[in-house]
Coordinates of C-alpha atoms in Angstrom, one line a residue:
Chain A
M209 CA 8.5 43.7 -41.5
T210 CA 6.1 41.4 -39.6
E211 CA 5.7 42.0 -35.9
P212 CA 7.9 40.0 -33.6
Q213 CA 6.7 36.6 -32.6
I214 CA 7.9 37.0 -29.0
Q215 CA 7.6 40.5 -27.5
L216 CA 8.4 41.5 -24.0
R217 CA 7.8 45.0 -22.7
A218 CA 9.1 46.3 -19.4
L219 CA 8.7 42.9 -17.8
R220 CA 9.2 43.0 -14.1
K221 CA 8.9 40.2 -11.5
I222 CA 9.3 40.9 -7.9
Y223 CA 9.2 38.3 -5.2
P224 CA 8.1 39.7 -1.9
A225 CA 10.3 38.7 0.9
K226 CA 10.9 39.7 4.5
G227 CA 13.1 42.7 4.6
A228 CA 13.9 43.6 1.0
D229 CA 11.9 42.3 -2.0
V230 CA 13.7 40.2 -4.5
V231 CA 13.7 41.8 -8.0
A232 CA 14.2 38.8 -10.3
L233 CA 13.4 40.6 -13.5
D234 CA 13.9 44.4 -13.7
G235 CA 12.3 45.8 -16.9
I236 CA 13.1 43.3 -19.6
D237 CA 12.4 44.4 -23.3
L238 CA 12.8 41.7 -25.9
D239 CA 11.8 41.2 -29.5
V240 CA 12.3 38.0 -31.3
P241 CA 11.3 38.1 -35.0
R242 CA 9.5 35.2 -36.7
G243 CA 11.7 32.3 -37.5
A244 CA 14.7 33.5 -35.5
I245 CA 16.6 31.5 -33.0
H246 CA 17.4 33.7 -30.0
G247 CA 19.6 32.8 -27.1
I248 CA 19.3 34.1 -23.6
V249 CA 22.4 33.7 -21.5
G250 CA 23.5 34.7 -18.1
R251 CA 24.9 33.2 -14.9
S252 CA 22.7 31.3 -12.5
G253 CA 20.6 33.8 -10.6
A254 CA 20.6 36.3 -13.5
G255 CA 16.9 35.7 -14.0
K256 CA 16.8 33.2 -16.9
S257 CA 14.5 30.7 -15.2
T258 CA 12.2 33.5 -14.0
L259 CA 12.1 34.9 -17.5
I260 CA 11.0 31.6 -19.0
R261 CA 8.4 31.0 -16.3
C262 CA 7.0 34.5 -16.9
L263 CA 6.9 33.8 -20.7
T264 CA 4.7 30.8 -20.2
L265 CA 2.8 32.7 -17.4
L266 CA 3.6 29.8 -15.0
E267 CA 4.6 32.9 -12.9
R268 CA 2.5 36.0 -13.3
P269 CA 4.8 39.0 -14.1
T270 CA 4.5 41.8 -11.5
S271 CA 4.2 44.3 -14.4
G272 CA 4.9 44.5 -18.1
T273 CA 3.6 42.5 -21.0
V274 CA 4.3 39.2 -22.7
T275 CA 3.0 39.0 -26.2
I276 CA 3.4 35.7 -28.2
D277 CA 2.3 35.4 -31.8
G278 CA 0.3 38.6 -31.5
Q279 CA -1.6 37.6 -28.4
E280 CA -0.9 39.3 -25.1
L281 CA -0.7 36.5 -22.5
S282 CA -0.1 38.6 -19.5
G283 CA -3.7 39.9 -19.2
L284 CA -5.5 36.6 -19.9
P285 CA -7.5 34.8 -17.3
E286 CA -6.5 31.2 -16.4
A287 CA -9.0 29.5 -18.8
K288 CA -8.0 31.5 -21.9
L289 CA -4.4 31.2 -20.9
R290 CA -4.7 27.4 -21.1
S291 CA -5.7 27.5 -24.8
A292 CA -3.2 30.3 -25.5
R293 CA -0.4 28.1 -24.1
R294 CA -1.0 25.7 -27.0
R295 CA 0.7 28.2 -29.2
I296 CA 3.8 27.7 -27.1
G297 CA 5.9 24.5 -27.3
M298 CA 8.3 24.0 -24.4
V299 CA 11.4 21.8 -24.1
F300 CA 12.8 21.2 -20.7
Q301 CA 16.3 20.4 -19.4
H302 CA 15.0 17.2 -17.7
V303 CA 12.5 16.5 -20.6
N304 CA 9.8 15.7 -18.0
L305 CA 8.3 12.8 -20.0
L306 CA 5.7 10.7 -18.3
D307 CA 7.3 7.4 -17.3
S308 CA 3.9 5.6 -17.4
R309 CA 3.3 6.4 -21.0
T310 CA 5.1 5.1 -24.2
I311 CA 6.9 7.5 -26.4
A312 CA 3.8 7.7 -28.7
G313 CA 1.7 8.2 -25.6
N314 CA 3.9 11.1 -24.4
V315 CA 3.8 12.8 -27.8
A316 CA 0.0 12.3 -27.9
Y317 CA -0.5 13.8 -24.5
P318 CA -0.6 17.5 -25.5
L319 CA -3.0 16.5 -28.3
E320 CA -5.3 14.9 -25.8
I321 CA -5.2 18.0 -23.7
A322 CA -6.1 20.0 -26.8
G323 CA -9.1 17.7 -27.5
V324 CA -7.8 16.3 -30.8
P325 CA -9.8 13.2 -31.8
R326 CA -8.1 9.8 -31.4
A327 CA -7.7 9.0 -35.1
Q328 CA -6.1 12.4 -35.9
R329 CA -3.9 12.0 -32.8
A330 CA -2.4 8.7 -34.1
S331 CA -1.4 10.1 -37.5
R332 CA 0.0 13.3 -36.0
V333 CA 2.1 11.4 -33.5
A334 CA 3.5 9.2 -36.3
E335 CA 4.3 12.3 -38.3
L336 CA 6.1 14.0 -35.3
L337 CA 8.1 10.9 -34.4
E338 CA 9.2 10.7 -38.0
L339 CA 10.2 14.4 -37.8
V340 CA 12.6 13.8 -34.9
G341 CA 13.8 10.4 -36.2
L342 CA 12.3 8.1 -33.6
A343 CA 9.5 6.5 -35.6
D344 CA 10.8 3.0 -34.7
R345 CA 10.6 3.7 -30.9
A346 CA 6.9 4.6 -30.7
D347 CA 6.1 1.8 -28.3
A348 CA 9.1 2.1 -26.1
Y349 CA 9.0 3.6 -22.6
P350 CA 11.1 6.7 -21.7
A351 CA 13.3 4.6 -19.4
E352 CA 14.4 2.6 -22.5
L353 CA 15.8 5.7 -24.3
S354 CA 19.1 7.5 -24.1
G355 CA 19.2 11.1 -22.9
G356 CA 19.4 12.4 -26.5
Q357 CA 16.5 10.3 -27.7
M358 CA 14.4 11.5 -24.7
Q359 CA 15.1 15.1 -25.6
R360 CA 14.0 14.3 -29.2
V361 CA 10.7 13.0 -27.8
G362 CA 10.5 16.2 -25.7
I363 CA 10.9 18.2 -28.9
A364 CA 8.3 16.1 -30.7
R365 CA 5.9 16.6 -27.8
A366 CA 6.5 20.4 -27.8
L367 CA 5.7 20.6 -31.5
A368 CA 2.6 18.5 -31.3
T369 CA 0.0 21.3 -31.2
E370 CA 1.9 23.2 -34.0
P371 CA 3.0 26.0 -31.8
A372 CA 4.3 29.3 -33.2
V373 CA 7.0 29.5 -30.6
L374 CA 9.4 26.9 -29.2
L375 CA 10.8 27.7 -25.8
C376 CA 13.8 25.7 -24.8
D377 CA 14.9 25.8 -21.2
E378 CA 18.5 24.5 -21.0
P379 CA 17.6 21.8 -23.6
T380 CA 21.1 20.4 -23.8
S381 CA 22.6 21.0 -20.4
A382 CA 22.1 17.4 -19.3
L383 CA 23.6 16.0 -22.5
D384 CA 27.2 15.2 -23.7
S385 CA 28.7 17.4 -26.4
A386 CA 28.1 15.1 -29.4
T387 CA 24.4 14.7 -28.4
T388 CA 24.2 18.4 -27.8
R389 CA 25.2 19.1 -31.4
Q390 CA 22.7 16.6 -32.7
I391 CA 19.9 18.1 -30.7
L392 CA 20.9 21.7 -31.7
G393 CA 21.1 20.5 -35.3
L394 CA 17.5 19.1 -35.0
I395 CA 16.3 22.4 -33.5
R396 CA 17.8 24.4 -36.4
D397 CA 16.5 21.9 -38.9
L398 CA 13.0 22.3 -37.5
R399 CA 13.2 26.0 -37.6
D400 CA 14.3 25.9 -41.2
R401 CA 11.5 23.5 -42.2
L402 CA 8.6 24.7 -40.0
G403 CA 9.6 28.4 -39.7
I404 CA 9.0 28.2 -35.9
T405 CA 10.5 30.9 -33.7
V406 CA 12.9 29.5 -31.1
L407 CA 14.0 31.0 -27.8
I408 CA 16.8 29.1 -26.0
I409 CA 17.7 29.7 -22.5
T410 CA 21.2 28.4 -21.7
H411 CA 24.3 28.9 -19.7
E412 CA 26.4 27.2 -22.4
M413 CA 28.0 29.7 -24.9
A414 CA 28.6 26.7 -27.2
V415 CA 24.8 26.6 -27.8
V416 CA 24.7 30.2 -28.7
R417 CA 27.7 29.8 -31.1
E418 CA 26.2 26.7 -32.7
I419 CA 22.7 27.9 -33.5
C420 CA 21.6 31.3 -32.3
D421 CA 20.9 34.2 -34.7
S422 CA 20.8 36.7 -31.9
V423 CA 21.5 36.7 -28.2
T424 CA 20.6 38.5 -25.0
L425 CA 22.9 38.6 -21.9
L426 CA 20.9 38.9 -18.7
G427 CA 22.5 40.0 -15.5
H428 CA 20.7 40.8 -12.2
G429 CA 17.4 40.7 -13.9
K430 CA 18.3 43.3 -16.6
V431 CA 19.4 43.0 -20.3
V432 CA 23.1 43.7 -20.1
E433 CA 24.0 43.2 -23.8
H434 CA 21.8 42.3 -26.8
G435 CA 22.1 41.9 -30.5
A436 CA 22.5 39.8 -33.6
L437 CA 25.4 37.3 -33.1
G438 CA 27.6 38.9 -35.8
D439 CA 27.2 42.4 -34.2
V440 CA 27.7 41.2 -30.6
V441 CA 30.9 39.4 -31.6
G442 CA 32.2 42.6 -33.2
K443 CA 31.7 44.6 -30.0
Y444 CA 35.2 43.9 -28.9
G445 CA 35.7 43.9 -25.2
S446 CA 32.0 43.3 -24.5
H447 CA 31.2 40.6 -22.1
L448 CA 29.4 38.5 -24.8
A449 CA 32.2 38.9 -27.3
R450 CA 34.7 37.6 -24.7
E451 CA 32.5 34.7 -23.7
L452 CA 31.7 33.7 -27.3
I453 CA 35.3 33.7 -28.4
P454 CA 37.0 32.5 -25.3
V455 CA 40.8 32.7 -24.7
P456 CA 42.3 30.8 -21.8
D457 CA 43.2 32.5 -18.6
L458 CA 47.0 33.0 -18.4
P459 CA 49.6 33.2 -15.7
L460 CA 51.4 36.5 -15.8
G461 CA 55.0 37.3 -14.8
V462 CA 56.1 40.3 -12.6
E463 CA 56.0 43.7 -14.2
R464 CA 54.3 42.3 -17.2
S465 CA 50.9 43.1 -18.6
L466 CA 48.3 41.5 -20.9
V467 CA 47.1 43.5 -23.9
E468 CA 44.1 42.0 -25.6
V469 CA 43.8 42.4 -29.4
A470 CA 40.4 41.8 -31.1
Y471 CA 39.6 42.2 -34.7
S472 CA 37.3 41.0 -37.5
T473 CA 38.6 40.2 -40.9
D474 CA 35.8 42.4 -42.3
D475 CA 38.0 45.3 -41.2
V476 CA 41.6 44.0 -40.9
A477 CA 43.2 40.9 -42.4
T478 CA 44.8 38.5 -39.9
H479 CA 48.3 39.0 -41.4
V480 CA 48.1 42.8 -40.9
V481 CA 47.3 42.2 -37.2
L482 CA 50.1 39.8 -36.9
A483 CA 52.5 42.1 -38.6
A484 CA 51.5 44.9 -36.2
V485 CA 52.1 42.6 -33.2
A486 CA 55.5 41.5 -34.7
A487 CA 56.5 45.1 -35.0
L488 CA 56.3 45.4 -31.2
G489 CA 59.6 43.5 -30.9
T490 CA 60.7 40.3 -29.3
D491 CA 59.6 41.2 -25.7
A492 CA 56.0 41.2 -26.8
E493 CA 54.7 37.7 -27.1
I494 CA 51.4 36.3 -28.3
A495 CA 50.5 34.2 -25.3
A496 CA 47.1 32.9 -26.4
G497 CA 44.8 33.4 -29.4
T498 CA 41.7 32.3 -31.2
I499 CA 40.5 32.8 -34.7
E500 CA 37.0 31.7 -35.5
T501 CA 34.2 32.1 -37.9
L502 CA 30.9 33.0 -36.2
A503 CA 27.7 34.0 -37.8
G504 CA 29.6 34.3 -41.1
R505 CA 32.1 36.6 -39.7
R506 CA 35.8 35.7 -39.0
V507 CA 36.9 37.2 -35.8
G508 CA 40.1 36.8 -33.8
R509 CA 41.3 37.5 -30.2
L510 CA 44.9 37.5 -29.1
Q511 CA 46.5 38.0 -25.7
I512 CA 49.8 39.7 -25.9
D513 CA 52.1 39.4 -22.9
L514 CA 54.6 42.3 -22.7
P515 CA 56.5 44.4 -20.1
D516 CA 54.5 47.0 -18.2
D517 CA 56.6 49.9 -19.6
R518 CA 55.8 49.0 -23.2
V519 CA 52.0 49.0 -22.8
E520 CA 51.4 52.6 -23.9
E521 CA 53.5 52.4 -27.0
A522 CA 52.0 49.0 -27.9
L523 CA 48.4 50.3 -27.6
S524 CA 49.1 53.3 -29.8
R525 CA 50.8 51.2 -32.4
L526 CA 48.0 48.6 -32.5
H527 CA 45.3 51.3 -32.6
S528 CA 47.0 53.0 -35.5
A529 CA 47.0 49.7 -37.4
G530 CA 43.2 49.7 -37.0
V531 CA 43.0 47.0 -34.4
H532 CA 41.0 47.0 -31.2
A533 CA 43.4 46.7 -28.3
E534 CA 43.0 47.2 -24.5
V535 CA 44.9 46.3 -21.4
T536 CA 43.2 43.4 -19.6
R537 CA 45.6 42.9 -16.8
Chain B
M232 CA -3.4 -41.4 15.6
S233 CA -0.9 -38.9 14.1
W234 CA -1.0 -35.2 15.0
W235 CA -1.9 -34.3 11.4
S236 CA -5.1 -36.5 11.2
D237 CA -6.0 -35.3 14.7
F238 CA -5.7 -31.8 13.4
L239 CA -7.9 -32.4 10.4
A240 CA -10.5 -34.2 12.6
N241 CA -10.8 -31.2 15.0
P242 CA -14.5 -30.2 14.7
V243 CA -13.7 -26.5 15.2
I244 CA -11.3 -26.5 12.3
Q245 CA -13.6 -28.6 10.2
Q246 CA -16.7 -26.5 10.8
K247 CA -15.6 -23.0 11.9
L248 CA -12.4 -22.4 10.1
P249 CA -13.8 -22.0 6.6
T250 CA -16.5 -19.6 7.7
A251 CA -14.1 -17.6 9.8
T252 CA -11.7 -17.4 6.9
L253 CA -14.4 -16.2 4.6
E254 CA -15.5 -13.6 7.1
T255 CA -11.9 -12.3 7.4
L256 CA -11.6 -12.2 3.6
Q257 CA -14.9 -10.3 3.2
M258 CA -14.1 -7.9 6.0
V259 CA -10.6 -7.1 4.6
A260 CA -11.8 -7.0 1.0
V261 CA -14.6 -4.6 1.6
S262 CA -12.7 -2.3 3.9
S263 CA -9.7 -2.3 1.5
L264 CA -11.9 -1.3 -1.3
L265 CA -13.5 1.5 0.8
T266 CA -10.0 2.6 2.0
A267 CA -8.8 2.8 -1.5
L268 CA -11.8 4.8 -2.7
L269 CA -11.6 7.3 0.3
G270 CA -7.9 7.4 0.9
L271 CA -6.8 8.2 -2.6
P272 CA -8.8 11.4 -2.9
L273 CA -7.8 12.3 0.7
G274 CA -4.1 11.8 -0.1
L275 CA -4.6 13.8 -3.3
L276 CA -6.2 16.6 -1.3
L277 CA -3.3 16.6 1.2
H278 CA -0.8 16.9 -1.7
A279 CA -2.7 19.4 -3.7
T280 CA -3.3 21.8 -0.8
A281 CA 0.3 21.7 0.4
A282 CA 2.7 24.5 -0.5
G283 CA 3.7 24.1 -4.2
G284 CA 0.8 21.8 -4.8
L285 CA -1.9 22.1 -7.5
A286 CA -4.2 24.2 -5.3
P287 CA -2.2 25.4 -2.3
S288 CA -4.3 26.3 0.7
R289 CA -2.7 26.5 4.1
I290 CA -6.1 26.4 5.9
V291 CA -7.5 23.3 4.1
N292 CA -4.1 21.6 4.4
S293 CA -3.7 22.1 8.1
I294 CA -7.3 21.1 8.8
V295 CA -7.2 17.9 6.7
G296 CA -3.7 17.2 8.0
A297 CA -4.9 17.5 11.6
V298 CA -7.9 15.2 11.0
V299 CA -5.7 12.6 9.4
N300 CA -3.2 12.8 12.2
F301 CA -5.9 12.4 14.8
G302 CA -7.2 9.3 13.0
R303 CA -3.7 7.9 12.9
S304 CA -2.8 8.6 16.5
L305 CA -5.7 6.5 17.9
P306 CA -4.7 2.9 18.7
F307 CA -7.0 0.7 16.6
L308 CA -8.4 -1.1 19.6
I309 CA -9.6 2.2 21.1
L310 CA -10.9 3.6 17.8
M311 CA -12.9 0.4 17.3
I312 CA -14.7 0.8 20.6
A313 CA -15.1 4.5 20.3
V314 CA -16.9 4.4 17.0
I315 CA -19.4 1.7 18.0
P316 CA -22.3 4.2 18.0
F317 CA -21.3 5.4 14.6
T318 CA -21.0 1.8 13.4
R319 CA -24.5 1.0 14.7
W320 CA -25.9 4.1 12.9
V321 CA -24.3 3.0 9.6
V322 CA -24.7 -0.8 9.6
G323 CA -27.5 -1.2 12.1
T324 CA -25.5 -3.4 14.4
S325 CA -22.1 -3.5 16.0
L326 CA -21.6 -7.2 15.5
G327 CA -20.5 -9.3 12.6
W328 CA -18.0 -8.7 9.8
Q329 CA -20.1 -6.1 8.2
A330 CA -19.9 -4.0 11.3
A331 CA -16.2 -4.5 11.6
V332 CA -15.7 -2.9 8.1
V333 CA -16.6 0.5 9.6
P334 CA -13.8 0.8 12.2
L335 CA -11.4 -1.0 9.8
T336 CA -12.0 1.6 7.1
L337 CA -11.8 4.5 9.5
G338 CA -8.5 3.3 10.8
A339 CA -7.0 2.6 7.5
V340 CA -8.1 5.6 5.5
P341 CA -5.8 8.2 7.2
F342 CA -2.9 5.7 7.1
F343 CA -3.4 5.1 3.3
A344 CA -3.9 8.8 2.7
R345 CA -0.5 9.6 4.1
L346 CA 1.1 6.9 2.0
V347 CA -0.7 8.3 -1.1
E348 CA 0.6 11.8 -0.3
T349 CA 4.1 10.5 0.0
S350 CA 3.8 8.7 -3.3
L351 CA 2.5 11.8 -5.0
R352 CA 5.3 13.9 -3.6
E353 CA 7.7 11.7 -5.4
V354 CA 6.3 12.7 -8.8
S355 CA 8.7 15.2 -10.2
P356 CA 7.2 18.8 -10.2
G357 CA 8.7 19.2 -13.7
K358 CA 6.1 16.7 -15.1
V359 CA 3.3 18.8 -13.5
E360 CA 4.8 22.0 -14.9
A361 CA 5.1 20.4 -18.4
A362 CA 1.4 19.5 -18.3
R363 CA 0.5 23.1 -17.2
V364 CA 2.5 24.6 -20.1
M365 CA 0.6 22.3 -22.4
G366 CA -2.6 23.9 -21.2
S367 CA -3.9 21.1 -19.0
T368 CA -6.5 21.7 -16.3
R369 CA -5.6 21.0 -12.7
I370 CA -8.1 18.1 -12.5
K371 CA -6.6 16.5 -15.6
I372 CA -3.1 17.0 -14.2
A373 CA -4.1 15.3 -11.0
R374 CA -5.4 12.3 -12.8
A375 CA -3.2 11.9 -15.9
V376 CA 0.1 13.0 -14.3
L377 CA 0.1 12.8 -10.5
I378 CA -1.9 9.7 -9.9
R379 CA -0.9 7.9 -13.0
E380 CA 2.8 8.5 -12.5
A381 CA 2.6 7.6 -8.8
L382 CA 0.4 4.5 -9.4
P383 CA 3.1 1.9 -8.9
S384 CA 4.0 3.5 -5.6
V385 CA 0.3 3.9 -4.7
V386 CA -0.3 0.2 -5.3
A387 CA 2.7 -0.7 -3.1
G388 CA 1.2 1.6 -0.4
L389 CA -2.2 -0.1 -0.8
T390 CA -0.5 -3.5 -0.4
V391 CA 1.0 -2.4 2.9
T392 CA -2.4 -1.0 3.9
V393 CA -4.3 -4.2 3.1
I394 CA -1.8 -6.2 5.1
A395 CA -2.2 -3.8 8.0
L396 CA -6.0 -4.3 7.6
I397 CA -5.6 -8.1 7.9
G398 CA -3.8 -7.4 11.2
Y399 CA -6.5 -5.1 12.4
S400 CA -9.2 -7.5 11.3
A401 CA -8.0 -10.0 13.9
M402 CA -8.4 -7.3 16.6
A403 CA -12.0 -6.7 15.3
G404 CA -12.7 -10.3 16.5
V405 CA -12.3 -9.1 20.1
I406 CA -15.4 -7.0 20.0
G407 CA -17.6 -9.4 18.0
G408 CA -16.4 -8.7 14.5
G409 CA -16.0 -12.4 13.7
G410 CA -13.4 -13.9 11.4
L411 CA -10.2 -15.6 12.2
G412 CA -9.3 -13.3 15.1
A413 CA -12.5 -14.2 16.9
L414 CA -11.9 -17.9 16.3
A415 CA -8.3 -17.7 17.5
I416 CA -9.4 -15.8 20.7
S417 CA -12.4 -17.9 21.6
Y418 CA -10.8 -21.3 20.9
G419 CA -7.1 -20.9 20.7
Y420 CA -6.8 -18.5 23.7
Q421 CA -9.8 -19.1 25.9
R422 CA -10.1 -22.9 25.4
F423 CA -6.4 -23.6 25.0
D424 CA -7.0 -25.3 21.6
T425 CA -3.5 -25.0 20.1
Q426 CA -4.6 -26.7 16.9
V427 CA -7.2 -23.9 16.2
M428 CA -4.6 -21.3 17.0
V429 CA -2.1 -22.9 14.6
A430 CA -4.7 -23.2 11.9
C431 CA -5.6 -19.5 12.2
V432 CA -2.0 -18.4 12.1
V433 CA -1.3 -20.5 9.0
V434 CA -4.3 -19.2 7.1
I435 CA -3.4 -15.5 8.0
V436 CA 0.2 -16.0 7.0
V437 CA -0.9 -17.5 3.7
V438 CA -3.3 -14.7 3.0
V439 CA -0.7 -12.0 3.8
Q440 CA 1.8 -13.7 1.5
L441 CA -0.7 -13.9 -1.3
V442 CA -1.6 -10.2 -0.9
Q443 CA 2.1 -9.2 -1.0
V444 CA 2.8 -11.3 -4.0
I445 CA -0.2 -10.0 -5.9
G446 CA 0.6 -6.4 -4.9
D447 CA 4.2 -6.7 -5.9
A448 CA 3.3 -8.2 -9.3
L449 CA 0.7 -5.4 -10.0
A450 CA 3.1 -2.6 -9.0
R451 CA 5.8 -4.1 -11.2
R452 CA 3.4 -4.3 -14.2
L453 CA 2.5 -0.7 -13.8
D454 CA 6.0 0.5 -13.3
H455 CA 7.9 1.4 -16.5
R456 CA 10.7 3.3 -15.0

């Protein structure tokens, strides 16, 4: 087993403030293995942005270490940090292309910074634009491109210096859903072809479902849940499992309760679950449900609407059928 | 004799107007060039030392800011007279268009520096951040990102400054700076020669229009947004 490409240990970031200090990151540990696509999710204010700013050392962590591709960045002085950052490619929500440069000029920019000679730059830029499917737009300016095309340029630029790690900060949050899928497809394709390690910060669960191998949920600067996508989904009742396989919120009648059933077809077949529900009788109704295949695992969640006085009995019956069940309301 | 041929036959217009025009153009051109050369770094310094800038420094920012504000708060007429000793020291005389360049530049630099600062502030901080993540040095970021991205807006600011300088240059005529301002005052105002006054106004209006048209065209060429 090779050592992880991205490794965070006890990462803390505290912003001094009048009165109480603001703890933005409170002891984050994270390992992302080579070639993995890892998602970091959390509500706004959970510490996602601070985390990515600490990863690139745009913000110096208060304590703890950031190790990328075997090099510890957190201890480096500014000058060494500048060259170490070339091992990191970064994709931004708002792309941040230079409006004064053509597409080719934007992709060439990190190469100029790295001191790559002009002739080599030109061929590398052509190669990168080919890679993201924009070879024909080399001489266009960013203003002439669509949001999706701009993000492709952003990705090409991030890959220019052949980084070991691609950090994506809300890469698709400004894009529509069809374009989001294309961009995510491109990122996965690049990982497959280049073997690059990808860290995606996002608030969209769809992004995690679409391409992540593993995921971390941040809350109040701490890791709340963490794991491979397939495992996380199987932790029924966990916050991530609920968010990854969403079931709509339901109106509820008086003296009625909602029992949530969750299962994976690895353990129980769907028809067994449905039979167990049917055995509860006609006053127990399936009010909502989802069955999906995520990370190679088929998982289902059902909401069962039933009278309050039948909850205990229903739970014991479902449990004995080998299904996870709990009262949610 | 028609008004027009009378106008062309006016000896002051025939003999003095071309020289005065040339003086004004030289005065404005040289002081504009100096203003651009001094004001751009000063504006960059104001932006870079501000909170969230490339090299934040409260002390430097407040000192530079105070100096710039002082320069801007002085009415040009007073500034011009107040710096006469400095002008003599630099140029050797306080008369002529060369001497007028000194107060003109001193008056325009703080004005232009503030315009530059405003233009730089409009460059999205995300672009600067992207360049930092790519491993760029701060000096390179200033040049390749901040100034280059703000250039269309900086050029528009320079156009405004040059036009303001044309206005100031007429005032320089009052204290012996020569140019169209001096001509308009000594003939148009003191000798009631309306024809000379009209001629000066027309030339100035044409010059201002030209500067605006050229400035707009240049800004448009640089702007790819």
